[in-house]
Amino acid sequence: MTKDQNHEIRLLAYLVPKPGKREKLLAEIQAIVEQTKSEEGCLEYAPHELIGSFGTIVMDERWLNQSCLDAHAKSRHFKKLAEQFDELLAEPLKLHFLEPLAS
């Protein structure tokens, strides 16, 4: 990200489960949602399923700034989830950062 540290961060994280791993992946994600929502600077952290994707989970995230997102990535509960990505994900985690357009 090239934004300054005080800019709100909005992102979509795409998690594509391996065949037969969707339910475990979803359970592991749901296990950290409340902890993550209580983190400093977490404005939104919500899992969704991508329609027609055979189980792709999309995390809709908003963070107060880059420092808060960085702290989340270093949190114990997220690191525990990330340690399981090789087992659970069919492809690497994809992060798509969003920027609002002028209306």
Short mmCIF file of N, CA and C in Angstrom, two decimals:
data_model
loop_
_atom_site.label_atom_id
_atom_site.label_comp_id
_atom_site.label_asym_id
_atom_site.label_seq_id
_atom_site.Cartn_x
_atom_site.Cartn_y
_atom_site.Cartn_z
N MET A 1 0.85 -1.19 0.00
CA MET A 1 0.00 0.00 0.00
C MET A 1 0.88 1.25 0.00
N THR A 2 0.48 2.21 -0.76
CA THR A 2 1.22 3.45 -0.81
C THR A 2 0.55 4.54 0.01
N LYS A 3 -0.57 4.21 0.62
CA LYS A 3 -1.28 5.22 1.41
C LYS A 3 -0.52 5.51 2.70
N ASP A 4 -0.74 6.72 3.24
CA ASP A 4 -0.10 7.05 4.50
C ASP A 4 -0.72 6.22 5.63
N GLN A 5 -0.05 6.20 6.74
CA GLN A 5 -0.44 5.36 7.87
C GLN A 5 -1.78 5.77 8.49
N ASN A 6 -2.29 6.95 8.19
CA ASN A 6 -3.53 7.42 8.81
C ASN A 6 -4.74 7.26 7.91
N HIS A 7 -4.58 6.64 6.76
CA HIS A 7 -5.66 6.46 5.80
C HIS A 7 -6.44 5.19 6.13
N GLU A 8 -7.78 5.27 6.09
CA GLU A 8 -8.59 4.08 6.32
C GLU A 8 -8.31 3.04 5.24
N ILE A 9 -8.25 1.78 5.65
CA ILE A 9 -7.95 0.68 4.74
C ILE A 9 -9.21 -0.16 4.54
N ARG A 10 -9.55 -0.42 3.29
CA ARG A 10 -10.68 -1.29 2.94
C ARG A 10 -10.13 -2.38 2.04
N LEU A 11 -10.44 -3.63 2.36
CA LEU A 11 -9.94 -4.71 1.52
C LEU A 11 -10.89 -5.88 1.50
N LEU A 12 -10.75 -6.67 0.45
CA LEU A 12 -11.44 -7.94 0.32
C LEU A 12 -10.37 -9.01 0.26
N ALA A 13 -10.47 -10.00 1.14
CA ALA A 13 -9.52 -11.12 1.15
C ALA A 13 -10.25 -12.35 0.64
N TYR A 14 -9.70 -12.96 -0.40
CA TYR A 14 -10.31 -14.13 -1.03
C TYR A 14 -9.59 -15.40 -0.58
N LEU A 15 -10.37 -16.34 -0.03
CA LEU A 15 -9.83 -17.61 0.44
C LEU A 15 -10.55 -18.73 -0.31
N VAL A 16 -9.81 -19.45 -1.14
CA VAL A 16 -10.37 -20.53 -1.95
C VAL A 16 -10.01 -21.85 -1.28
N PRO A 17 -10.99 -22.56 -0.73
CA PRO A 17 -10.67 -23.80 -0.01
C PRO A 17 -10.35 -24.95 -0.95
N LYS A 18 -9.51 -25.85 -0.46
CA LYS A 18 -9.27 -27.11 -1.17
C LYS A 18 -10.56 -27.93 -1.14
N PRO A 19 -10.73 -28.84 -2.08
CA PRO A 19 -11.91 -29.71 -2.05
C PRO A 19 -12.03 -30.42 -0.69
N GLY A 20 -13.23 -30.35 -0.13
CA GLY A 20 -13.50 -30.98 1.15
C GLY A 20 -13.05 -30.19 2.37
N LYS A 21 -12.48 -29.00 2.18
CA LYS A 21 -11.96 -28.21 3.30
C LYS A 21 -12.78 -26.96 3.60
N ARG A 22 -13.86 -26.72 2.87
CA ARG A 22 -14.65 -25.50 3.06
C ARG A 22 -15.16 -25.37 4.48
N GLU A 23 -15.76 -26.42 5.02
CA GLU A 23 -16.36 -26.34 6.36
C GLU A 23 -15.30 -26.07 7.42
N LYS A 24 -14.15 -26.72 7.33
CA LYS A 24 -13.09 -26.48 8.30
C LYS A 24 -12.57 -25.06 8.18
N LEU A 25 -12.36 -24.59 6.95
CA LEU A 25 -11.90 -23.22 6.75
C LEU A 25 -12.89 -22.23 7.34
N LEU A 26 -14.16 -22.42 7.05
CA LEU A 26 -15.18 -21.52 7.57
C LEU A 26 -15.21 -21.53 9.09
N ALA A 27 -15.09 -22.70 9.70
CA ALA A 27 -15.08 -22.81 11.16
C ALA A 27 -13.88 -22.06 11.75
N GLU A 28 -12.73 -22.20 11.12
CA GLU A 28 -11.53 -21.52 11.61
C GLU A 28 -11.66 -20.00 11.48
N ILE A 29 -12.26 -19.55 10.39
CA ILE A 29 -12.49 -18.11 10.21
C ILE A 29 -13.48 -17.61 11.25
N GLN A 30 -14.59 -18.31 11.40
CA GLN A 30 -15.61 -17.88 12.37
C GLN A 30 -15.05 -17.85 13.78
N ALA A 31 -14.08 -18.70 14.07
CA ALA A 31 -13.48 -18.74 15.41
C ALA A 31 -12.70 -17.47 15.74
N ILE A 32 -12.27 -16.71 14.72
CA ILE A 32 -11.49 -15.50 15.01
C ILE A 32 -12.26 -14.20 14.75
N VAL A 33 -13.48 -14.29 14.25
CA VAL A 33 -14.22 -13.08 13.89
C VAL A 33 -14.41 -12.16 15.09
N GLU A 34 -14.91 -12.66 16.19
CA GLU A 34 -15.19 -11.79 17.35
C GLU A 34 -13.90 -11.22 17.93
N GLN A 35 -12.85 -12.04 18.02
CA GLN A 35 -11.56 -11.53 18.50
C GLN A 35 -11.07 -10.41 17.61
N THR A 36 -11.18 -10.61 16.32
CA THR A 36 -10.70 -9.61 15.37
C THR A 36 -11.52 -8.33 15.47
N LYS A 37 -12.83 -8.46 15.60
CA LYS A 37 -13.68 -7.27 15.71
C LYS A 37 -13.35 -6.44 16.94
N SER A 38 -12.77 -7.07 17.97
CA SER A 38 -12.42 -6.33 19.18
C SER A 38 -11.01 -5.73 19.11
N GLU A 39 -10.29 -5.99 18.04
CA GLU A 39 -8.96 -5.41 17.89
C GLU A 39 -9.05 -3.90 17.68
N GLU A 40 -8.04 -3.20 18.16
CA GLU A 40 -7.99 -1.76 17.96
C GLU A 40 -7.98 -1.44 16.47
N GLY A 41 -8.88 -0.57 16.06
CA GLY A 41 -8.90 -0.11 14.68
C GLY A 41 -9.68 -0.96 13.70
N CYS A 42 -10.28 -2.05 14.18
CA CYS A 42 -11.09 -2.88 13.29
C CYS A 42 -12.47 -2.24 13.16
N LEU A 43 -12.82 -1.82 11.96
CA LEU A 43 -14.10 -1.18 11.71
C LEU A 43 -15.11 -2.16 11.12
N GLU A 44 -14.61 -3.19 10.43
CA GLU A 44 -15.48 -4.21 9.85
C GLU A 44 -14.65 -5.44 9.56
N TYR A 45 -15.21 -6.61 9.84
CA TYR A 45 -14.54 -7.88 9.57
C TYR A 45 -15.64 -8.91 9.42
N ALA A 46 -16.04 -9.17 8.18
CA ALA A 46 -17.21 -10.01 7.94
C ALA A 46 -16.95 -11.02 6.83
N PRO A 47 -17.18 -12.30 7.11
CA PRO A 47 -17.04 -13.31 6.06
C PRO A 47 -18.28 -13.39 5.18
N HIS A 48 -18.04 -13.62 3.89
CA HIS A 48 -19.11 -13.81 2.91
C HIS A 48 -18.71 -14.96 2.01
N GLU A 49 -19.69 -15.56 1.33
CA GLU A 49 -19.37 -16.57 0.33
C GLU A 49 -19.59 -15.97 -1.05
N LEU A 50 -18.64 -16.17 -1.94
CA LEU A 50 -18.73 -15.67 -3.30
C LEU A 50 -19.72 -16.56 -4.06
N ILE A 51 -20.80 -15.97 -4.53
CA ILE A 51 -21.85 -16.72 -5.22
C ILE A 51 -21.29 -17.39 -6.47
N GLY A 52 -21.62 -18.66 -6.63
CA GLY A 52 -21.20 -19.41 -7.80
C GLY A 52 -19.74 -19.82 -7.81
N SER A 53 -19.09 -19.76 -6.65
CA SER A 53 -17.65 -20.01 -6.60
C SER A 53 -17.27 -21.35 -5.99
N PHE A 54 -18.26 -22.15 -5.62
CA PHE A 54 -18.00 -23.44 -5.00
C PHE A 54 -17.21 -23.30 -3.70
N GLY A 55 -17.57 -22.30 -2.90
CA GLY A 55 -17.03 -22.22 -1.55
C GLY A 55 -16.02 -21.13 -1.27
N THR A 56 -15.69 -20.29 -2.24
CA THR A 56 -14.74 -19.22 -1.97
C THR A 56 -15.30 -18.29 -0.90
N ILE A 57 -14.49 -18.03 0.11
CA ILE A 57 -14.88 -17.14 1.20
C ILE A 57 -14.19 -15.80 0.98
N VAL A 58 -14.97 -14.74 1.09
CA VAL A 58 -14.45 -13.38 0.93
C VAL A 58 -14.61 -12.66 2.26
N MET A 59 -13.49 -12.19 2.79
CA MET A 59 -13.53 -11.40 4.01
C MET A 59 -13.61 -9.93 3.61
N ASP A 60 -14.65 -9.26 4.09
CA ASP A 60 -14.84 -7.83 3.86
C ASP A 60 -14.27 -7.13 5.09
N GLU A 61 -13.18 -6.39 4.90
CA GLU A 61 -12.47 -5.80 6.04
C GLU A 61 -12.31 -4.29 5.87
N ARG A 62 -12.46 -3.60 7.00
CA ARG A 62 -12.15 -2.16 7.07
C ARG A 62 -11.33 -1.94 8.33
N TRP A 63 -10.25 -1.20 8.17
CA TRP A 63 -9.34 -0.91 9.27
C TRP A 63 -9.11 0.59 9.35
N LEU A 64 -8.94 1.08 10.56
CA LEU A 64 -8.73 2.51 10.78
C LEU A 64 -7.52 3.02 10.00
N ASN A 65 -6.46 2.22 9.96
CA ASN A 65 -5.25 2.60 9.23
C ASN A 65 -4.37 1.37 9.00
N GLN A 66 -3.28 1.58 8.29
CA GLN A 66 -2.38 0.47 7.96
C GLN A 66 -1.76 -0.15 9.21
N SER A 67 -1.47 0.66 10.21
CA SER A 67 -0.88 0.12 11.44
C SER A 67 -1.80 -0.87 12.12
N CYS A 68 -3.09 -0.60 12.11
CA CYS A 68 -4.06 -1.52 12.72
C CYS A 68 -4.15 -2.81 11.92
N LEU A 69 -4.12 -2.72 10.60
CA LEU A 69 -4.12 -3.92 9.76
C LEU A 69 -2.85 -4.73 10.00
N ASP A 70 -1.71 -4.06 10.09
CA ASP A 70 -0.45 -4.75 10.35
C ASP A 70 -0.49 -5.48 11.69
N ALA A 71 -1.07 -4.84 12.70
CA ALA A 71 -1.18 -5.47 14.02
C ALA A 71 -2.07 -6.71 13.94
N HIS A 72 -3.14 -6.63 13.16
CA HIS A 72 -4.02 -7.80 12.98
C HIS A 72 -3.24 -8.96 12.36
N ALA A 73 -2.45 -8.66 11.35
CA ALA A 73 -1.68 -9.71 10.67
C ALA A 73 -0.68 -10.38 11.62
N LYS A 74 -0.29 -9.68 12.67
CA LYS A 74 0.66 -10.22 13.65
C LYS A 74 -0.03 -10.81 14.87
N SER A 75 -1.36 -10.71 14.92
CA SER A 75 -2.09 -11.20 16.10
C SER A 75 -1.98 -12.72 16.20
N ARG A 76 -2.03 -13.22 17.41
CA ARG A 76 -1.91 -14.66 17.66
C ARG A 76 -3.01 -15.43 16.93
N HIS A 77 -4.25 -14.94 17.01
CA HIS A 77 -5.36 -15.69 16.40
C HIS A 77 -5.27 -15.71 14.88
N PHE A 78 -4.84 -14.60 14.26
CA PHE A 78 -4.69 -14.62 12.80
C PHE A 78 -3.52 -15.51 12.39
N LYS A 79 -2.42 -15.44 13.11
CA LYS A 79 -1.27 -16.27 12.78
C LYS A 79 -1.62 -17.75 12.88
N LYS A 80 -2.44 -18.10 13.87
CA LYS A 80 -2.87 -19.50 14.02
C LYS A 80 -3.68 -19.93 12.79
N LEU A 81 -4.56 -19.06 12.32
CA LEU A 81 -5.33 -19.35 11.10
C LEU A 81 -4.39 -19.46 9.90
N ALA A 82 -3.50 -18.51 9.75
CA ALA A 82 -2.60 -18.48 8.59
C ALA A 82 -1.70 -19.71 8.53
N GLU A 83 -1.35 -20.26 9.68
CA GLU A 83 -0.53 -21.48 9.72
C GLU A 83 -1.24 -22.66 9.07
N GLN A 84 -2.56 -22.58 8.94
CA GLN A 84 -3.34 -23.67 8.35
C GLN A 84 -3.63 -23.47 6.86
N PHE A 85 -3.19 -22.35 6.30
CA PHE A 85 -3.51 -22.06 4.91
C PHE A 85 -3.01 -23.14 3.94
N ASP A 86 -1.81 -23.67 4.16
CA ASP A 86 -1.31 -24.72 3.25
C ASP A 86 -2.23 -25.93 3.22
N GLU A 87 -2.77 -26.27 4.38
CA GLU A 87 -3.68 -27.41 4.48
C GLU A 87 -5.06 -27.10 3.89
N LEU A 88 -5.54 -25.87 4.08
CA LEU A 88 -6.92 -25.54 3.78
C LEU A 88 -7.16 -24.86 2.43
N LEU A 89 -6.18 -24.12 1.93
CA LEU A 89 -6.41 -23.30 0.74
C LEU A 89 -5.88 -23.96 -0.53
N ALA A 90 -6.67 -23.87 -1.59
CA ALA A 90 -6.29 -24.40 -2.90
C ALA A 90 -5.32 -23.47 -3.63
N GLU A 91 -5.31 -22.20 -3.23
CA GLU A 91 -4.41 -21.22 -3.84
C GLU A 91 -4.07 -20.18 -2.79
N PRO A 92 -3.01 -19.41 -3.00
CA PRO A 92 -2.63 -18.41 -1.99
C PRO A 92 -3.74 -17.40 -1.71
N LEU A 93 -3.78 -16.93 -0.49
CA LEU A 93 -4.69 -15.86 -0.08
C LEU A 93 -4.50 -14.67 -1.02
N LYS A 94 -5.61 -14.10 -1.50
CA LYS A 94 -5.55 -12.93 -2.38
C LYS A 94 -6.17 -11.74 -1.65
N LEU A 95 -5.44 -10.65 -1.59
CA LEU A 95 -5.93 -9.41 -0.98
C LEU A 95 -6.17 -8.39 -2.08
N HIS A 96 -7.37 -7.80 -2.06
CA HIS A 96 -7.72 -6.75 -3.01
C HIS A 96 -8.05 -5.49 -2.20
N PHE A 97 -7.20 -4.48 -2.33
CA PHE A 97 -7.40 -3.23 -1.60
C PHE A 97 -8.29 -2.31 -2.42
N LEU A 98 -9.21 -1.65 -1.74
CA LEU A 98 -10.19 -0.78 -2.40
C LEU A 98 -9.95 0.67 -2.02
N GLU A 99 -10.27 1.54 -2.96
CA GLU A 99 -10.20 2.97 -2.70
C GLU A 99 -11.49 3.60 -3.20
N PRO A 100 -12.14 4.43 -2.40
CA PRO A 100 -13.40 5.02 -2.84
C PRO A 100 -13.18 5.98 -4.01
N LEU A 101 -14.16 5.99 -4.89
CA LEU A 101 -14.15 6.93 -6.00
C LEU A 101 -14.96 8.16 -5.61
N ALA A 102 -14.60 9.29 -6.15
CA ALA A 102 -15.37 10.50 -5.88
C ALA A 102 -16.77 10.32 -6.43
N SER A 103 -17.75 10.78 -5.67
CA SER A 103 -19.14 10.64 -6.14
C SER A 103 -19.66 11.94 -6.70
#
